[in-house]
Coordinates of C-alpha atoms in Angstrom, one line a residue:
M1 CA 73.8 120.6 64.8
S2 CA 77.2 119.3 66.0
S3 CA 79.3 117.3 63.6
V4 CA 80.0 113.6 64.1
S5 CA 83.6 112.6 64.9
R6 CA 85.5 109.9 63.0
E7 CA 84.6 107.4 65.8
G8 CA 80.9 107.8 65.0
F9 CA 81.0 107.5 61.2
T10 CA 83.7 104.8 60.6
V11 CA 82.4 101.2 60.2
R12 CA 84.0 97.9 59.6
V13 CA 82.7 95.7 56.8
L14 CA 82.7 92.0 57.9
R15 CA 83.4 88.9 55.9
N16 CA 80.5 86.4 55.7
G17 CA 81.3 83.5 58.1
P18 CA 84.2 84.3 60.4
T19 CA 84.0 87.7 62.2
S20 CA 86.9 89.2 60.4
S21 CA 87.4 92.3 58.4
A22 CA 86.8 92.6 54.7
G23 CA 87.5 96.4 54.8
V24 CA 86.1 99.6 56.1
G25 CA 83.4 102.1 55.2
F26 CA 81.8 105.3 56.5
V27 CA 78.3 106.6 57.2
V28 CA 76.9 109.2 54.7
G29 CA 73.3 109.4 55.7
E30 CA 70.7 108.3 58.3
R31 CA 70.7 104.8 56.9
R32 CA 73.5 104.7 54.3
I33 CA 77.1 103.7 54.2
V34 CA 79.8 104.0 51.5
T35 CA 82.5 101.5 50.9
C36 CA 84.5 100.1 48.0
A37 CA 82.8 97.6 45.7
H38 CA 85.8 95.3 46.0
V39 CA 85.3 95.3 49.8
V40 CA 81.7 94.1 49.3
N41 CA 83.0 91.4 47.0
T42 CA 85.5 90.4 49.6
A43 CA 82.8 90.3 52.3
M44 CA 80.8 88.0 50.0
G45 CA 83.7 85.7 49.3
R46 CA 83.7 86.8 45.6
A47 CA 86.8 87.7 43.5
Q48 CA 87.6 91.4 44.2
R49 CA 87.0 92.6 40.6
T50 CA 83.6 90.9 40.2
Q51 CA 81.5 93.3 38.2
E52 CA 77.9 92.1 39.0
M53 CA 75.9 94.1 41.6
P54 CA 74.9 91.9 44.5
G55 CA 71.2 91.0 44.6
P56 CA 68.7 92.6 47.0
N57 CA 68.5 89.5 49.2
I58 CA 72.3 89.6 49.9
R59 CA 73.2 90.9 53.3
I60 CA 76.4 92.6 54.2
Q61 CA 77.3 92.8 57.9
V62 CA 79.0 95.9 59.4
D63 CA 79.9 96.9 62.9
F64 CA 80.9 100.2 64.6
P65 CA 84.3 99.2 66.2
M66 CA 84.8 102.5 68.0
L67 CA 81.4 102.6 69.6
G68 CA 81.6 99.3 71.3
D69 CA 81.4 98.4 75.0
A70 CA 82.0 95.3 77.1
G71 CA 79.3 93.6 75.1
G72 CA 81.1 94.3 71.8
A73 CA 80.7 96.6 68.9
P74 CA 77.1 97.4 67.6
L75 CA 76.4 95.2 64.6
R76 CA 74.1 96.0 61.7
S77 CA 72.9 94.3 58.5
C78 CA 72.9 96.0 55.1
R79 CA 72.0 95.5 51.5
V80 CA 73.7 97.0 48.4
E81 CA 71.5 99.8 47.1
M82 CA 73.8 101.3 44.4
W83 CA 76.9 99.9 42.7
V84 CA 79.8 101.1 40.6
P85 CA 81.9 98.0 39.9
P86 CA 85.7 97.8 40.4
P87 CA 87.9 98.5 37.4
S88 CA 88.7 95.4 35.5
S89 CA 92.3 96.4 35.7
G90 CA 94.4 99.3 37.1
L91 CA 93.2 102.2 39.1
A92 CA 90.8 104.0 36.8
G93 CA 87.1 103.2 37.2
G94 CA 84.5 103.1 39.9
D95 CA 84.9 100.7 42.8
M96 CA 82.1 102.3 44.9
A97 CA 79.2 100.7 46.7
L98 CA 76.4 102.4 48.6
I99 CA 74.9 100.0 51.2
G100 CA 71.7 100.7 53.3
L101 CA 70.8 99.5 56.7
V102 CA 68.1 96.8 56.9
G103 CA 66.0 96.8 60.0
E104 CA 67.7 98.6 62.9
C105 CA 68.8 102.2 62.6
L106 CA 72.3 103.6 63.4
P107 CA 73.5 102.9 66.9
K108 CA 73.8 105.7 69.5
G109 CA 76.8 107.9 68.8
A110 CA 76.9 107.1 65.1
G111 CA 76.0 109.6 62.3
A112 CA 76.9 110.9 58.9
A113 CA 80.4 112.1 58.1
R114 CA 80.9 115.7 56.8
L115 CA 82.0 115.3 53.2
T116 CA 84.2 118.1 51.8
D117 CA 85.7 118.9 48.4
L118 CA 89.5 118.8 48.5
S119 CA 90.1 121.2 45.7
T120 CA 91.4 123.9 48.1
L121 CA 93.6 121.5 50.1
T122 CA 97.2 120.7 49.7
D123 CA 99.8 119.0 51.8
V124 CA 97.5 118.3 54.7
A125 CA 97.5 115.4 57.1
V126 CA 95.0 112.7 56.3
N127 CA 94.0 109.9 58.7
V128 CA 92.8 106.5 57.6
F129 CA 91.5 103.5 59.6
G130 CA 92.0 99.8 58.9
Y131 CA 92.9 96.4 60.0
P132 CA 96.6 95.8 59.1
G133 CA 98.4 92.5 59.1
D134 CA 101.8 94.2 59.8
P135 CA 101.8 94.8 62.6
L136 CA 98.7 92.7 63.3
R137 CA 95.7 94.8 64.4
Q138 CA 92.9 92.5 63.3
D139 CA 91.0 92.8 66.6
N140 CA 90.9 96.6 67.2
G141 CA 92.2 98.2 64.0
A142 CA 94.5 101.2 63.8
W143 CA 94.7 104.7 62.4
A144 CA 97.5 105.5 59.9
L145 CA 98.7 109.0 59.1
L146 CA 99.2 110.0 55.4
R147 CA 99.7 113.3 53.6
L148 CA 97.6 114.5 50.7
R149 CA 99.7 114.8 47.5
G150 CA 97.0 115.7 45.1
A151 CA 95.1 114.4 42.0
V152 CA 96.7 111.9 39.7
G153 CA 95.5 110.0 36.6
G154 CA 92.3 108.0 36.7
G155 CA 90.4 110.4 38.8
V156 CA 92.0 109.4 42.1
I157 CA 94.0 111.2 44.7
Q158 CA 97.4 110.1 45.9
L159 CA 98.2 109.9 49.6
D160 CA 101.8 109.5 50.8
V161 CA 102.8 107.7 54.0
N162 CA 103.7 110.3 56.6
S163 CA 107.1 109.7 58.2
E164 CA 105.5 110.1 61.6
S165 CA 103.1 107.2 61.1
A166 CA 104.0 104.0 62.9
I167 CA 101.8 102.0 60.6
R168 CA 101.6 102.1 56.8
T169 CA 98.4 101.6 54.9
Q170 CA 97.7 98.1 53.7
P171 CA 94.9 96.2 51.9
G172 CA 93.0 96.0 55.3
Y173 CA 92.4 99.8 54.9
S174 CA 90.3 99.6 51.7
G175 CA 87.1 101.6 52.0
S176 CA 88.4 103.8 54.9
P177 CA 87.3 107.4 55.1
A178 CA 90.2 109.8 54.3
V179 CA 89.8 112.1 57.3
V180 CA 91.1 115.6 57.7
A181 CA 90.8 118.0 60.7
S182 CA 88.9 121.2 59.9
G183 CA 87.4 124.1 61.7
G184 CA 84.1 122.2 61.9
G185 CA 85.6 119.0 63.2
D186 CA 86.5 115.8 61.3
A187 CA 85.8 115.9 57.6
V188 CA 86.1 113.3 54.9
I189 CA 87.8 114.2 51.6
G190 CA 87.6 110.7 50.0
M191 CA 87.6 107.0 50.3
L192 CA 90.7 104.9 50.3
A193 CA 90.5 102.4 47.4
V194 CA 94.1 101.1 46.9
A195 CA 96.7 100.6 49.6
S196 CA 100.3 99.6 49.3
R197 CA 101.0 95.9 49.5
D198 CA 104.7 96.0 50.3
E199 CA 107.2 98.1 52.3
D200 CA 108.7 99.6 49.2
T201 CA 105.5 101.1 47.9
R202 CA 104.6 103.7 50.6
D203 CA 101.6 105.4 49.1
A204 CA 97.9 104.9 48.7
Y205 CA 95.1 106.1 46.4
A206 CA 91.7 107.4 47.3
I207 CA 88.5 108.2 45.4
P208 CA 87.6 111.9 46.0
V209 CA 84.3 112.9 47.5
S210 CA 83.6 114.7 44.2
R211 CA 83.4 111.4 42.4
L212 CA 81.1 109.9 45.0
A213 CA 78.8 113.0 44.5
D214 CA 79.0 112.6 40.7
A215 CA 77.9 109.0 41.0
W216 CA 75.1 109.5 43.4
P217 CA 74.2 113.2 43.4
D218 CA 70.8 112.7 45.1
V219 CA 72.5 110.9 48.0
I220 CA 75.9 112.4 48.3
G221 CA 75.7 115.8 46.6
D222 CA 73.5 117.4 49.2
V223 CA 75.7 116.5 52.2
T224 CA 79.0 117.4 50.5
I225 CA 80.6 120.7 51.4
P226 CA 81.5 122.3 48.1
P227 CA 84.8 124.2 47.5
C228 CA 85.1 127.3 49.7
P229 CA 84.5 130.5 47.6
Y230 CA 86.1 132.8 50.2
R231 CA 89.8 133.6 50.4
G232 CA 90.6 133.8 54.0
L233 CA 93.5 136.2 54.5
M234 CA 94.6 136.0 50.8
A235 CA 93.9 138.6 48.1
F236 CA 91.5 137.7 45.3
T237 CA 93.0 136.7 42.0
A238 CA 92.1 136.8 38.3
D239 CA 91.0 133.2 38.6
D240 CA 88.5 134.2 41.4
A241 CA 87.1 136.9 39.2
A242 CA 86.6 134.4 36.4
A243 CA 84.7 132.1 38.8
G244 CA 82.4 135.0 39.8
L245 CA 83.8 135.1 43.4
F246 CA 85.0 138.7 43.4
V247 CA 82.0 141.0 43.7
G248 CA 81.1 144.4 45.0
R249 CA 83.8 146.6 43.4
E250 CA 82.3 147.0 39.9
E251 CA 82.2 150.9 40.1
E252 CA 85.8 151.1 41.3
I253 CA 87.0 148.7 38.6
S254 CA 85.4 150.9 35.9
Q255 CA 87.0 154.1 37.3
L256 CA 90.4 152.5 37.6
R257 CA 90.2 151.2 34.0
Q258 CA 89.5 154.7 32.8
M259 CA 92.4 156.1 34.8
V260 CA 94.8 153.6 33.2
D261 CA 93.8 154.9 29.8
D262 CA 94.4 158.5 30.8
Q263 CA 97.5 158.2 33.0
A264 CA 100.8 156.3 32.8
L265 CA 100.9 156.0 36.6
V266 CA 98.1 155.4 39.0
V267 CA 98.5 155.0 42.8
V268 CA 95.6 153.1 44.5
A269 CA 95.6 154.2 48.2
G270 CA 93.4 153.0 51.0
P271 CA 93.3 151.7 54.6
S272 CA 94.9 148.4 55.5
G273 CA 92.6 145.5 54.6
V274 CA 90.3 147.5 52.4
G275 CA 91.0 145.3 49.3
K276 CA 93.6 147.3 47.3
S277 CA 95.5 144.2 46.0
S278 CA 92.2 142.4 45.1
L279 CA 90.9 145.4 43.2
V280 CA 93.9 145.3 40.9
S281 CA 94.5 141.6 40.7
A282 CA 90.9 140.4 40.5
G283 CA 89.3 143.6 39.1
L284 CA 91.6 145.6 36.8
I285 CA 93.9 142.9 35.5
P286 CA 91.2 140.5 34.2
V287 CA 89.6 143.4 32.3
L288 CA 92.9 144.3 30.7
R289 CA 93.8 140.7 29.8
R290 CA 90.5 140.3 28.0
E291 CA 91.4 143.4 26.0
G292 CA 94.8 141.9 25.0
W293 CA 97.1 143.6 27.6
V294 CA 100.1 141.9 29.0
T295 CA 100.2 142.2 32.8
E296 CA 102.7 141.4 35.5
S297 CA 102.7 142.1 39.3
F298 CA 105.6 142.3 41.8
R299 CA 106.2 143.2 45.4
P300 CA 109.0 145.9 45.6
G301 CA 110.3 144.9 49.1
G302 CA 113.7 146.2 50.1
M303 CA 115.2 145.7 46.6
P304 CA 112.7 147.4 44.3
F305 CA 114.9 147.8 41.3
E306 CA 115.6 144.0 41.2
A307 CA 111.9 143.2 41.8
L308 CA 110.9 145.4 39.0
A309 CA 113.6 144.0 36.8
K310 CA 112.3 140.5 37.4
A311 CA 108.8 141.6 36.4
L312 CA 110.1 143.1 33.2
L313 CA 112.0 139.9 32.4
K314 CA 108.8 137.9 32.8
V315 CA 107.1 140.2 30.3
E316 CA 110.0 139.8 27.8
Q317 CA 110.4 136.0 28.3
P318 CA 107.4 134.6 30.1
A319 CA 108.8 131.0 30.3
A320 CA 112.4 131.9 31.2
R321 CA 114.0 131.6 34.6
P322 CA 116.1 134.7 35.1
T323 CA 119.6 134.5 36.6
L324 CA 121.2 136.9 39.0
D325 CA 123.2 138.3 36.1
D326 CA 119.9 138.9 34.2
L327 CA 118.5 140.8 37.2
A328 CA 121.6 142.9 37.7
K329 CA 121.6 143.7 33.9
W330 CA 118.0 144.8 33.9
A331 CA 118.2 146.7 37.2
G332 CA 121.2 148.6 35.6
K333 CA 119.2 149.4 32.5
L334 CA 116.3 150.7 34.6
R335 CA 118.7 153.1 36.3
S336 CA 120.4 154.2 33.1
E337 CA 117.5 154.2 30.6
G338 CA 114.4 154.6 32.8
L339 CA 111.2 152.7 33.0
V340 CA 109.4 154.7 30.2
S341 CA 112.0 153.8 27.6
L342 CA 112.3 150.1 28.6
G343 CA 108.5 149.8 28.8
S344 CA 108.0 151.2 25.3
Q345 CA 110.5 148.8 23.9
L346 CA 108.9 145.8 25.6
A347 CA 105.4 146.9 24.4
L348 CA 106.8 147.1 20.9
L349 CA 108.4 143.6 21.3
R350 CA 105.2 142.0 22.6
G351 CA 102.9 143.9 20.3
S352 CA 100.5 144.7 23.2
P353 CA 100.2 147.3 25.9
I354 CA 101.7 146.4 29.2
L355 CA 100.4 146.9 32.8
L356 CA 102.8 146.5 35.7
C357 CA 101.5 146.4 39.3
A358 CA 103.7 147.3 42.2
D359 CA 101.8 145.8 45.1
S360 CA 102.5 147.3 48.6
L361 CA 104.5 150.3 47.6
E362 CA 104.7 151.1 51.4
E363 CA 107.6 148.6 51.6
V364 CA 109.8 151.1 49.7
L365 CA 108.7 153.9 52.1
D366 CA 109.6 151.9 55.2
P367 CA 113.2 152.8 56.2
G368 CA 113.5 149.5 58.0
T369 CA 112.9 147.6 54.8
C370 CA 114.4 149.8 52.0
P371 CA 117.5 152.0 52.4
P372 CA 116.7 155.8 52.0
E373 CA 118.9 156.3 48.9
T374 CA 117.2 153.3 47.2
K375 CA 113.8 154.6 48.1
S376 CA 114.6 158.1 46.7
E377 CA 116.0 156.7 43.5
F378 CA 113.1 154.3 43.0
L379 CA 110.4 156.9 43.6
N380 CA 112.1 159.2 41.1
L381 CA 111.8 156.3 38.6
V382 CA 108.1 155.7 39.4
L383 CA 107.1 159.3 39.4
S384 CA 108.9 159.9 36.0
M385 CA 105.9 158.0 34.5
Q386 CA 104.2 161.2 33.2
A387 CA 102.6 161.1 29.7
A388 CA 100.2 158.3 28.9
Q389 CA 102.1 157.1 25.9
G390 CA 104.6 154.4 25.0
G391 CA 102.4 151.4 25.8
L392 CA 103.4 150.9 29.5
R393 CA 101.2 151.6 32.5
L394 CA 102.2 151.3 36.2
V395 CA 99.7 150.8 39.0
C396 CA 100.9 150.9 42.6
T397 CA 98.9 150.0 45.7
L398 CA 99.7 151.9 48.9
R399 CA 98.4 151.9 52.4
A400 CA 96.8 155.2 53.2
D401 CA 98.8 155.8 56.3
F402 CA 102.0 155.9 54.1
L403 CA 100.6 158.6 51.9
T404 CA 102.3 161.3 53.9
Q405 CA 105.7 159.7 53.4
L406 CA 105.1 159.5 49.7
L407 CA 104.0 163.2 49.5
E408 CA 107.2 164.1 51.4
H409 CA 109.2 163.1 48.3
P410 CA 110.1 166.2 46.2
D411 CA 107.4 167.1 43.6
A412 CA 105.3 164.0 44.4
G413 CA 102.2 166.0 45.0
A414 CA 102.3 167.7 41.6
R415 CA 103.2 164.4 39.8
L416 CA 100.4 162.6 41.5
H417 CA 97.8 165.1 40.4
D418 CA 94.8 163.2 38.9
R419 CA 96.7 159.9 39.4
L420 CA 95.6 159.0 42.9
S421 CA 92.7 156.5 43.2
T422 CA 91.4 156.3 46.8
L423 CA 89.6 153.1 48.0
S424 CA 87.2 153.2 50.9
P425 CA 85.5 150.3 52.9
M426 CA 82.4 148.9 51.3
G427 CA 79.0 149.7 52.8
E428 CA 76.7 147.1 54.3
D429 CA 74.8 146.6 51.1
R430 CA 77.9 145.7 49.1
L431 CA 79.2 143.6 52.0
E432 CA 76.0 141.6 51.8
R433 CA 76.8 140.8 48.2
V434 CA 80.4 139.8 49.2
I435 CA 78.9 137.3 51.6
A436 CA 75.9 136.0 49.6
E437 CA 76.9 135.8 46.0
P438 CA 79.9 133.5 46.2
A439 CA 77.9 131.1 48.4
E440 CA 75.0 131.1 46.0
A441 CA 77.3 130.2 43.2
Q442 CA 78.1 127.0 45.2
G443 CA 74.5 126.3 46.1
V444 CA 74.8 127.3 49.7
R445 CA 72.3 129.4 51.7
Y446 CA 72.6 131.4 54.9
E447 CA 69.9 131.3 57.6
E448 CA 67.4 134.2 57.2
G449 CA 68.8 137.4 58.7
L450 CA 72.3 136.1 59.1
I451 CA 73.9 137.9 56.1
P452 CA 72.9 141.4 57.3
L453 CA 74.2 140.5 60.8
I454 CA 77.6 139.4 59.5
A455 CA 77.8 142.6 57.3
R456 CA 77.1 144.8 60.3
D457 CA 79.7 142.9 62.4
A458 CA 82.3 143.5 59.6
G459 CA 82.2 147.2 60.7
G460 CA 81.7 148.8 57.4
G461 CA 84.2 146.7 55.6
G462 CA 87.6 148.1 56.8
G463 CA 88.5 144.6 58.0
L464 CA 87.7 142.8 54.8
P465 CA 90.4 140.2 55.4
L466 CA 88.8 139.5 58.8
L467 CA 85.4 139.1 57.1
E468 CA 86.8 136.7 54.5
F469 CA 88.6 134.7 57.2
A470 CA 85.5 134.4 59.3
L471 CA 83.5 133.3 56.2
T472 CA 86.2 130.8 55.3
E473 CA 86.1 129.3 58.8
L474 CA 82.3 129.3 58.9
W475 CA 82.1 127.5 55.5
S476 CA 83.3 124.1 57.0
H477 CA 80.5 124.2 59.7
Q478 CA 77.6 124.2 57.2
Q479 CA 75.0 121.4 57.3
R480 CA 73.3 120.3 54.1
R481 CA 74.2 123.5 52.3
L482 CA 72.9 125.8 55.1
V483 CA 74.9 128.1 57.3
T484 CA 73.2 129.0 60.6
L485 CA 73.4 131.7 63.2
A486 CA 74.5 129.1 65.8
E487 CA 77.4 128.1 63.6
Y488 CA 78.4 131.8 63.2
Q489 CA 78.3 132.4 66.9
G490 CA 80.3 129.2 67.4
I491 CA 83.3 130.7 65.5
S492 CA 83.1 133.9 67.6
G493 CA 81.9 136.1 64.7
V494 CA 83.9 138.3 62.4
T495 CA 86.1 139.9 65.0
G496 CA 86.7 136.8 67.0
A497 CA 87.2 134.1 64.4
L498 CA 90.9 134.9 63.5
R499 CA 91.8 135.5 67.1
A500 CA 90.3 132.2 68.2
Y501 CA 91.9 130.3 65.3
A502 CA 95.3 131.9 65.9
E503 CA 95.2 131.0 69.6
Q504 CA 94.3 127.4 68.7
V505 CA 97.2 127.2 66.3
Y506 CA 99.6 128.7 68.8
V507 CA 98.6 126.1 71.4
E508 CA 99.4 123.4 68.8
L509 CA 102.7 124.9 67.8
I510 CA 104.1 125.2 71.3
R511 CA 103.7 121.4 71.5
N512 CA 106.3 121.1 68.8
F513 CA 108.5 124.3 69.1
P514 CA 109.8 126.3 72.0
E515 CA 107.9 129.5 72.6
E516 CA 110.9 131.6 71.9
R517 CA 111.4 130.2 68.4
I518 CA 107.8 131.0 67.5
R519 CA 108.2 134.5 68.9
R520 CA 111.4 135.1 66.8
V521 CA 109.6 134.1 63.6
M522 CA 106.5 136.3 64.3
L523 CA 108.7 139.3 65.2
A524 CA 110.7 138.8 62.0
L525 CA 107.6 139.1 59.9
V526 CA 106.5 142.5 61.2
R527 CA 108.2 145.9 61.4
S528 CA 106.7 148.5 63.7
R529 CA 107.2 152.2 63.0
G530 CA 105.3 153.5 66.0
G531 CA 103.2 150.8 67.6
A532 CA 100.9 148.1 66.4
S533 CA 98.7 150.4 64.3
E534 CA 101.6 151.4 62.1
A535 CA 103.1 148.0 61.7
T536 CA 104.0 146.7 58.3
R537 CA 104.5 143.2 56.9
R538 CA 108.0 142.1 56.0
I539 CA 109.1 139.6 53.4
V540 CA 111.7 137.3 55.1
S541 CA 113.9 134.8 53.2
R542 CA 114.4 131.2 54.1
E543 CA 118.1 132.0 54.5
W544 CA 117.3 134.8 57.0
L545 CA 115.1 132.5 59.2
G546 CA 117.6 129.7 59.1
P547 CA 116.6 126.9 61.5
E548 CA 113.4 128.7 62.3
W549 CA 112.1 127.9 58.7
A550 CA 110.4 124.9 60.2
V551 CA 108.2 127.2 62.3
A552 CA 107.3 129.3 59.2
E553 CA 106.3 126.1 57.4
A554 CA 104.0 125.1 60.3
L555 CA 102.4 128.5 60.2
A556 CA 101.9 128.2 56.5
R557 CA 100.2 124.8 56.9
H558 CA 97.7 126.5 59.2
R559 CA 97.1 129.3 56.7
L560 CA 98.6 132.0 58.8
L561 CA 101.6 132.6 56.6
V562 CA 102.2 132.6 52.8
L563 CA 105.4 130.9 51.5
G564 CA 107.0 131.4 48.1
H565 CA 105.4 134.8 47.3

């Protein structure tokens, strides 16, 4: 089933008498429309904050302004079916009305909007429709562009006027759907309830879809897309584990937990994309925290001593913001006293055992990222973690294709005896759990036979990020809590979803940036040791990118790049 575009679900609520706008609304079912209660009051000629629900004989007129032809926009008559009155003052309260068609059904081209939870969205473009008075657009209406800021007090979300928008939101926008573009087409994250009345107040407030669903679960709940439980290209976190979204690695978590008891140093090695970071951050770390451990993670990068020093400072003073002098002091102490001694002191200070995780140890082994002398010195520090005593443990994740370089370091093989934990791709049975269980937790089902097909397409699990990305893209295409084969094929499956999405983003980016600027950023983020198969990620600073930072921000908005790691 194809989704309905904004033109098909947006309606205008008309005033009784003259054919002028009282506000806006949007279709949420075969015969139902949502708007603000104060818009209905305006349409009836009542005071906006009137509390009483209109009677069953009252008719509210709506039209579909973007589905009109030479004969005008399709007109329909409605009655109020459900009512949450406007707040008596301020923003907190209800201000929601559900109106149903009386007589005729929806016109051709109209249909229900896809409603989606906004909990996973930040800083995205939001479009709203209305009938502004400045500049005057009372005949045809106009779209305005906003940016989602986030939730504020009173259970509403704040939307800021986008600098690119030629028209600011005004009272004529009340009731408008707050529309975002997603992989499945236009989606609605909320309903505009309060718009700015003057030029100095350039923001607006919307009622999130979650509040509509809470008010009318039987009507709105079933058609609302719940928060996506998949993580795209990101690693799973401890919060994901607490929400029951990280599944399929219970055996490996248990084994790793035992190794941490027995060994001061553990290296988790596996192919790229197998889930090493997730195993530690969403598997081991939550277990240890429940047992009272203090945990901290870091990426060593090209300055591993400073990165480790920053992690130790966070252990010592969790709320402090370290200075450059602090980092230099602790990096010097690491070189002079060693990690075992400092770790023992910190464990005594905190009164708890400490786990440090060095994520992506291959960054130290890459000569293009880390100088050889620094690499050698840092590996000596890491491999000096011998006896399981002193209260400090170090777990490192390492891409399997870098294991040879690690073993080339003097005495590394002997020091890693019984300290190497290898991680392999999950089989199809466990991949089916990875697909099914997070969706079930959100009340979403897959069409029969689709889950085994997706698990087979994942190729044994070596491309776990590709699977998670495909599932994330697929999530927004669901209809009434059901994901179908047709929708899966529509995103080009596991192997094609990321490629198709990246090509789509690239086409959009070249409209705003010269191709050469995009190319420079992409090349800066990857270092190749011997072709694409041996490429490694690089952490690049804002200062290094300079004027190309705008390209990086655009990639981050499209979920292809992570900022502020």
